[in-house]
Structure formats: C-alpha cells, structure tokens
PDB file of C-alpha atoms in Angstrom:
ATOM      1  CA  TYR A  30      29.254  22.411  -2.663  1.00  0.00           C
ATOM      2  CA  TYR A  31      27.350  18.835  -2.494  1.00  0.00           C
ATOM      3  CA  GLN A  32      26.711  19.441   1.114  1.00  0.00           C
ATOM      4  CA  THR A  33      25.401  22.631   1.038  1.00  0.00           C
ATOM      5  CA  LEU A  34      22.877  21.213  -1.746  1.00  0.00           C
ATOM      6  CA  GLU A  35      22.021  18.585   0.694  1.00  0.00           C
ATOM      7  CA  GLU A  36      21.745  20.785   3.628  1.00  0.00           C
ATOM      8  CA  LEU A  37      19.152  23.650   1.384  1.00  0.00           C
ATOM      9  CA  ALA A  38      17.528  20.472   0.350  1.00  0.00           C
ATOM     10  CA  GLU A  39      16.356  19.501   4.000  1.00  0.00           C
ATOM     11  CA  ASP A  40      15.560  23.393   4.826  1.00  0.00           C
ATOM     12  CA  TYR A  41      13.030  22.774   2.159  1.00  0.00           C
ATOM     13  CA  TYR A  42      12.056  19.621   3.124  1.00  0.00           C
ATOM     14  CA  THR A  43      11.332  20.592   6.981  1.00  0.00           C
ATOM     15  CA  ALA A  44       9.437  23.815   5.461  1.00  0.00           C
ATOM     16  CA  GLY A  45       7.091  21.824   3.341  1.00  0.00           C
ATOM     17  CA  LEU A  46       8.324  22.488   0.280  1.00  0.00           C
ATOM     18  CA  TYR A  47       8.611  18.960  -0.891  1.00  0.00           C
ATOM     19  CA  ASP A  48       9.120  19.950  -5.039  1.00  0.00           C
ATOM     20  CA  LYS A  49      12.108  21.867  -4.090  1.00  0.00           C
ATOM     21  CA  SER A  50      13.395  19.237  -1.987  1.00  0.00           C
ATOM     22  CA  GLU A  51      12.702  16.319  -4.363  1.00  0.00           C
ATOM     23  CA  GLU A  52      14.364  18.365  -7.088  1.00  0.00           C
ATOM     24  CA  ILE A  53      17.328  18.551  -5.049  1.00  0.00           C
ATOM     25  CA  PHE A  54      17.515  15.078  -3.621  1.00  0.00           C
ATOM     26  CA  LYS A  55      16.747  13.784  -7.528  1.00  0.00           C
ATOM     27  CA  LYS A  56      20.116  15.095  -8.261  1.00  0.00           C
ATOM     28  CA  LEU A  57      22.235  14.213  -5.589  1.00  0.00           C
ATOM     29  CA  ILE A  58      21.131  10.781  -5.780  1.00  0.00           C
ATOM     30  CA  ASP A  59      24.335  10.833  -8.903  1.00  0.00           C
ATOM     31  CA  ILE A  60      27.035  12.370  -6.405  1.00  0.00           C
ATOM     32  CA  LYS A  61      29.014   9.673  -4.378  1.00  0.00           C
ATOM     33  CA  GLY A  62      28.502   9.894  -0.764  1.00  0.00           C
ATOM     34  CA  HIS A  63      24.880  11.350  -1.063  1.00  0.00           C
ATOM     35  CA  LYS A  64      23.641   8.436  -2.977  1.00  0.00           C
ATOM     36  CA  ILE A  65      21.832   6.418  -0.118  1.00  0.00           C
ATOM     37  CA  THR A  66      20.353   9.618   2.203  1.00  0.00           C
ATOM     38  CA  SER A  67      18.790  10.929  -1.092  1.00  0.00           C
ATOM     39  CA  LEU A  68      17.016   7.987  -1.549  1.00  0.00           C
ATOM     40  CA  LYS A  69      15.748   7.779   1.761  1.00  0.00           C
ATOM     41  CA  LYS A  70      14.883  11.723   1.989  1.00  0.00           C
ATOM     42  CA  LEU A  71      12.969  10.900  -1.635  1.00  0.00           C
ATOM     43  CA  MET A  72      11.231   7.777  -0.142  1.00  0.00           C
ATOM     44  CA  GLN A  73      10.208  10.302   3.236  1.00  0.00           C
ATOM     45  CA  ILE A  74       8.769  12.970   0.821  1.00  0.00           C
ATOM     46  CA  TYR A  75       6.811  10.052  -1.816  1.00  0.00           C
ATOM     47  CA  GLU A  76       5.152   8.540   1.429  1.00  0.00           C
ATOM     48  CA  TYR A  77       4.080  12.152   2.699  1.00  0.00           C
ATOM     49  CA  THR A  78       3.149  13.341  -0.879  1.00  0.00           C
ATOM     50  CA  ARG A  79       1.873   9.479  -1.264  1.00  0.00           C
ATOM     51  CA  GLU A  80       2.948   8.906  -4.434  1.00  0.00           C
ATOM     52  CA  TRP A  81       2.809   5.784  -4.197  1.00  0.00           C
ATOM     53  CA  ASP A  82       4.607   4.660  -7.882  1.00  0.00           C
ATOM     54  CA  LYS A  83       7.603   7.326  -6.886  1.00  0.00           C
ATOM     55  CA  ALA A  84       7.988   5.238  -4.237  1.00  0.00           C
ATOM     56  CA  LEU A  85       8.549   1.853  -5.518  1.00  0.00           C
ATOM     57  CA  SER A  86      10.758   3.052  -8.086  1.00  0.00           C
ATOM     58  CA  THR A  87      12.730   5.116  -5.566  1.00  0.00           C
ATOM     59  CA  ILE A  88      12.634   1.792  -3.213  1.00  0.00           C
ATOM     60  CA  GLU A  89      13.893  -0.041  -6.314  1.00  0.00           C
ATOM     61  CA  LYS A  90      17.038   2.047  -6.529  1.00  0.00           C
ATOM     62  CA  LEU A  91      17.651   1.890  -2.786  1.00  0.00           C
ATOM     63  CA  ASN A  92      17.091  -2.066  -2.933  1.00  0.00           C
ATOM     64  CA  ASN A  93      19.701  -2.356  -5.474  1.00  0.00           C
ATOM     65  CA  ILE A  94      22.704  -0.380  -3.259  1.00  0.00           C
ATOM     66  CA  ASP A  95      20.778  -1.379   0.029  1.00  0.00           C
ATOM     67  CA  PRO A  96      19.176  -4.534   0.405  1.00  0.00           C
ATOM     68  CA  LEU A  97      18.388  -4.509   3.619  1.00  0.00           C
ATOM     69  CA  ASN A  98      17.240  -0.970   4.113  1.00  0.00           C
ATOM     70  CA  GLU A  99      14.007   0.146   6.247  1.00  0.00           C
ATOM     71  CA  TYR A 100      11.720   1.088   3.482  1.00  0.00           C
ATOM     72  CA  LYS A 101      11.647  -2.502   2.009  1.00  0.00           C
ATOM     73  CA  LYS A 102       8.896  -3.885   4.330  1.00  0.00           C
ATOM     74  CA  ASN A 103       6.488  -1.249   3.065  1.00  0.00           C
ATOM     75  CA  ILE A 104       6.619  -2.251  -0.397  1.00  0.00           C
ATOM     76  CA  PRO A 105       3.183  -4.779   0.095  1.00  0.00           C
ATOM     77  CA  HIS A 106       1.687  -1.243   1.862  1.00  0.00           C
ATOM     78  CA  TYR A 107       2.388   0.709  -1.582  1.00  0.00           C
ATOM     79  CA  TYR A 108       1.028  -1.400  -4.337  1.00  0.00           C
ATOM     80  CA  CYS A 109      -2.161  -1.861  -1.696  1.00  0.00           C
ATOM     81  CA  GLN A 110      -2.112   2.013  -1.863  1.00  0.00           C
ATOM     82  CA  ILE A 111      -1.904   2.172  -5.260  1.00  0.00           C
ATOM     83  CA  SER A 112      -4.624  -0.746  -5.157  1.00  0.00           C
ATOM     84  CA  GLU A 113      -7.021   0.823  -3.291  1.00  0.00           C
ATOM     85  CA  LYS A 114      -6.921   4.258  -5.605  1.00  0.00           C
ATOM     86  CA  HIS A 115      -7.936   2.100  -8.381  1.00  0.00           C
ATOM     87  CA  ILE A 116     -10.869   0.520  -6.270  1.00  0.00           C
ATOM     88  CA  ILE A 117     -12.086   4.189  -5.437  1.00  0.00           C
ATOM     89  CA  ASP A 118     -11.800   4.977  -9.999  1.00  0.00           C
ATOM     90  CA  ASN A 119     -13.654   1.748 -10.094  1.00  0.00           C
ATOM     91  CA  ASN A 120     -10.666   0.079 -12.442  1.00  0.00           C
ATOM     92  CA  LEU A 121     -11.074  -3.218 -10.850  1.00  0.00           C
ATOM     93  CA  GLU A 122      -8.361  -4.949 -13.010  1.00  0.00           C
ATOM     94  CA  LYS A 123      -5.698  -2.544 -12.030  1.00  0.00           C
ATOM     95  CA  ALA A 124      -6.772  -2.964  -8.933  1.00  0.00           C
ATOM     96  CA  GLU A 125      -6.173  -6.311  -9.128  1.00  0.00           C
ATOM     97  CA  LEU A 126      -2.976  -5.973 -10.804  1.00  0.00           C
ATOM     98  CA  TYR A 127      -1.777  -4.217  -7.606  1.00  0.00           C
ATOM     99  CA  ILE A 128      -2.690  -6.875  -5.069  1.00  0.00           C
ATOM    100  CA  GLN A 129      -1.032  -9.544  -6.929  1.00  0.00           C
ATOM    101  CA  LYS A 130       1.887  -7.698  -6.729  1.00  0.00           C
ATOM    102  CA  ALA A 131       1.531  -7.196  -3.205  1.00  0.00           C
ATOM    103  CA  GLU A 132       0.562 -10.981  -2.846  1.00  0.00           C
ATOM    104  CA  THR A 133       4.446 -11.638  -4.225  1.00  0.00           C
ATOM    105  CA  THR A 134       6.011  -9.695  -1.763  1.00  0.00           C
ATOM    106  CA  LYS A 135       5.369 -12.833   0.430  1.00  0.00           C
ATOM    107  CA  SER A 136       4.199 -10.436   2.873  1.00  0.00           C
ATOM    108  CA  ASN A 137       1.505 -11.823   6.146  1.00  0.00           C
ATOM    109  CA  SER A 138      -0.443  -7.977   6.053  1.00  0.00           C
ATOM    110  CA  SER A 139      -3.457  -8.717   6.408  1.00  0.00           C
ATOM    111  CA  ARG A 140      -4.125  -5.658   4.167  1.00  0.00           C
ATOM    112  CA  ILE A 141      -3.553  -6.879   1.382  1.00  0.00           C
ATOM    113  CA  ILE A 142      -6.231  -9.410   2.689  1.00  0.00           C
ATOM    114  CA  PHE A 143      -8.361  -6.489   2.894  1.00  0.00           C
ATOM    115  CA  VAL A 144      -7.591  -5.047  -0.063  1.00  0.00           C
ATOM    116  CA  SER A 145      -8.433  -8.302  -2.010  1.00  0.00           C
ATOM    117  CA  ILE A 146     -12.087  -8.089  -0.002  1.00  0.00           C
ATOM    118  CA  GLN A 147     -13.033  -4.714  -1.142  1.00  0.00           C
ATOM    119  CA  ILE A 148     -12.464  -5.870  -4.755  1.00  0.00           C
ATOM    120  CA  ALA A 149     -14.229  -8.994  -4.640  1.00  0.00           C
ATOM    121  CA  LEU A 150     -17.502  -6.590  -3.077  1.00  0.00           C
ATOM    122  CA  LYS A 151     -17.080  -4.297  -5.655  1.00  0.00           C
ATOM    123  CA  LYS A 152     -17.100  -7.485  -8.602  1.00  0.00           C
ATOM    124  CA  GLU A 153     -20.081  -8.631  -6.677  1.00  0.00           C
ATOM    125  CA  ASP A 154     -18.080 -12.144  -6.106  1.00  0.00           C
ATOM    126  CA  LEU A 155     -19.654 -12.580  -2.709  1.00  0.00           C
ATOM    127  CA  LYS A 156     -18.267 -16.066  -2.868  1.00  0.00           C
ATOM    128  CA  LYS A 157     -14.335 -14.987  -3.294  1.00  0.00           C
ATOM    129  CA  ALA A 158     -15.300 -12.485  -0.583  1.00  0.00           C
ATOM    130  CA  LEU A 159     -16.335 -14.353   2.177  1.00  0.00           C
ATOM    131  CA  ARG A 160     -13.585 -17.254   1.803  1.00  0.00           C
ATOM    132  CA  LEU A 161     -11.298 -14.097   1.964  1.00  0.00           C
ATOM    133  CA  TYR A 162     -13.025 -12.805   4.815  1.00  0.00           C
ATOM    134  CA  LYS A 163     -12.688 -16.101   6.927  1.00  0.00           C
ATOM    135  CA  THR A 164      -9.016 -15.953   6.236  1.00  0.00           C
ATOM    136  CA  LEU A 165      -8.956 -12.315   7.430  1.00  0.00           C
ATOM    137  CA  CYS A 166     -10.825 -13.415  10.847  1.00  0.00           C
ATOM    138  CA  GLU A 167      -8.566 -15.545  11.457  1.00  0.00           C
ATOM    139  CA  ILE A 168      -5.631 -12.712  11.559  1.00  0.00           C
ATOM    140  CA  SER A 169      -7.231  -9.456  12.055  1.00  0.00           C
ATOM    141  CA  ASP A 170      -9.205  -8.732  14.964  1.00  0.00           C
ATOM    142  CA  LEU A 171     -10.128  -5.259  13.514  1.00  0.00           C
ATOM    143  CA  GLY A 172     -10.623  -5.599   9.474  1.00  0.00           C
ATOM    144  CA  HIS A 173     -13.467  -8.027   9.031  1.00  0.00           C
ATOM    145  CA  GLN A 174     -15.306  -5.722  11.489  1.00  0.00           C
ATOM    146  CA  ILE A 175     -15.194  -2.767   8.725  1.00  0.00           C
ATOM    147  CA  LEU A 176     -16.030  -5.030   5.966  1.00  0.00           C
ATOM    148  CA  LEU A 177     -19.084  -6.671   7.417  1.00  0.00           C
ATOM    149  CA  PRO A 178     -21.943  -4.532   6.423  1.00  0.00           C
ATOM    150  CA  SER A 179     -20.175  -3.820   2.947  1.00  0.00           C
ATOM    151  CA  LEU A 180     -20.459  -7.932   3.397  1.00  0.00           C
ATOM    152  CA  ILE A 181     -24.269  -8.153   4.384  1.00  0.00           C
ATOM    153  CA  ASN A 182     -25.165  -5.213   1.718  1.00  0.00           C
ATOM    154  CA  ILE A 183     -24.165  -6.822  -1.160  1.00  0.00           C
ATOM    155  CA  ALA A 184     -25.977 -10.463   0.072  1.00  0.00           C
ATOM    156  CA  LYS A 185     -28.830  -8.264   0.609  1.00  0.00           C
ATOM    157  CA  GLN A 186     -28.432  -7.157  -3.022  1.00  0.00           C
ATOM    158  CA  ASN A 187     -28.056 -10.628  -4.402  1.00  0.00           C
ATOM    159  CA  ASN A 188     -30.276 -12.253  -2.185  1.00  0.00           C
ATOM    160  CA  GLN A 189     -27.719 -14.255  -0.143  1.00  0.00           C
ATOM    161  CA  LEU A 190     -27.814 -13.522   3.002  1.00  0.00           C
ATOM    162  CA  SER A 191     -27.748 -16.718   4.265  1.00  0.00           C
ATOM    163  CA  LEU A 192     -24.254 -17.395   3.227  1.00  0.00           C
ATOM    164  CA  VAL A 193     -22.936 -14.391   5.184  1.00  0.00           C
ATOM    165  CA  SER A 194     -25.036 -15.901   8.286  1.00  0.00           C
ATOM    166  CA  GLU A 195     -23.542 -19.374   7.431  1.00  0.00           C
ATOM    167  CA  VAL A 196     -20.474 -17.558   7.820  1.00  0.00           C
ATOM    168  CA  ILE A 197     -20.752 -15.999  10.377  1.00  0.00           C
ATOM    169  CA  LYS A 198     -21.787 -18.740  12.313  1.00  0.00           C
ATOM    170  CA  GLU A 199     -19.106 -20.933  11.300  1.00  0.00           C
ATOM    171  CA  ILE A 200     -16.066 -18.012  12.708  1.00  0.00           C
ATOM    172  CA  CYS A 201     -18.107 -17.568  15.934  1.00  0.00           C
ATOM    173  CA  ASN A 202     -18.111 -21.541  16.474  1.00  0.00           C
ATOM    174  CA  TRP A 203     -13.949 -20.874  16.657  1.00  0.00           C
ATOM    175  CA  ARG A 204     -13.818 -19.026  19.637  1.00  0.00           C
TER     176      ARG A 204
END
C-alpha cells in the first residue's frame, strides 16, 4: 500500500503536480522505510517551488536522521534566498536576521557577503558595504562586478564617490 502511495507521489511530482505530491510525501514521512526518501523528495519540491522556509524545516528533520545528507550544504543558500526576499520587501531587519543565520552555518559562501552588501547598500551604510566589498573581491570574480554600479550610485547620492574610488584603487593594487 505505502509503496503504491510513494509511486503515486512520484507520478504527481513528475507531472508537476507538486502540491499533490507534497501531500502524499508528508504522510509517508511517518511510515518506516519511507521517511528519508520522502524527506528528500520534499526537499526537491521545496527547492523547485522556492519555499525556503519549508525547505529549512524539512532539512532539520532530515538532519536528525541523516546528518550527512546532501541537502545540508544548501542551508546557507536557503537563508540567503529568504534574506533577499526580505530585501525586496524592504524589511531589512528580517533580511539581516536571515543573513546572520547564514553566517552561523560557518559556510564560506561568497553569497552571504554579497547579500550582506545588498543590505548595507539598502541602508546606505557605504562604509560597511565597502568593507564587505573588499572581502568579496578577494573570493569572487563575479559578485563584486555586479554590485559595483550600486556602490557607485549610493556613493554619488551621498557625495562620497572618493571612498569608492579609494577602495577600487586599493583592490587594483592587489593584483
């Protein structure tokens, strides 16, 4: 019976009926022999549907029974996704909260720094943004290029273009 249910959930998943698939996999979590598979499939659903809060709560359950699961490395990514959503909604307090959670994962992800710079720019904290920008330049060949126009715009608005200029000169001298 449970094997048939799992196959039905897989068919729903394949057909893109994620809500129906999710519903079945949630029921199968409590059935011995289906728990890990169901949690992993729920992770795939939540990643695809960009439901990061659900992904985080599911990964917590998965970590309790399979501490070496392949989704564990994605936790900082989920926090960054949620943080970016809060930046868009202009809720910088929550954005910072989720970035702090991402930092506690001890990940060396450049994305955490990237999102932190976005928050600093939204808050018009140019000094913090530039400090983080220098760090990002050391570890990422692309992220800093994406953020440079925003840094320049904020600097212009606040009549602090010389600060950005100094940082760029300093970075150019590294190489």
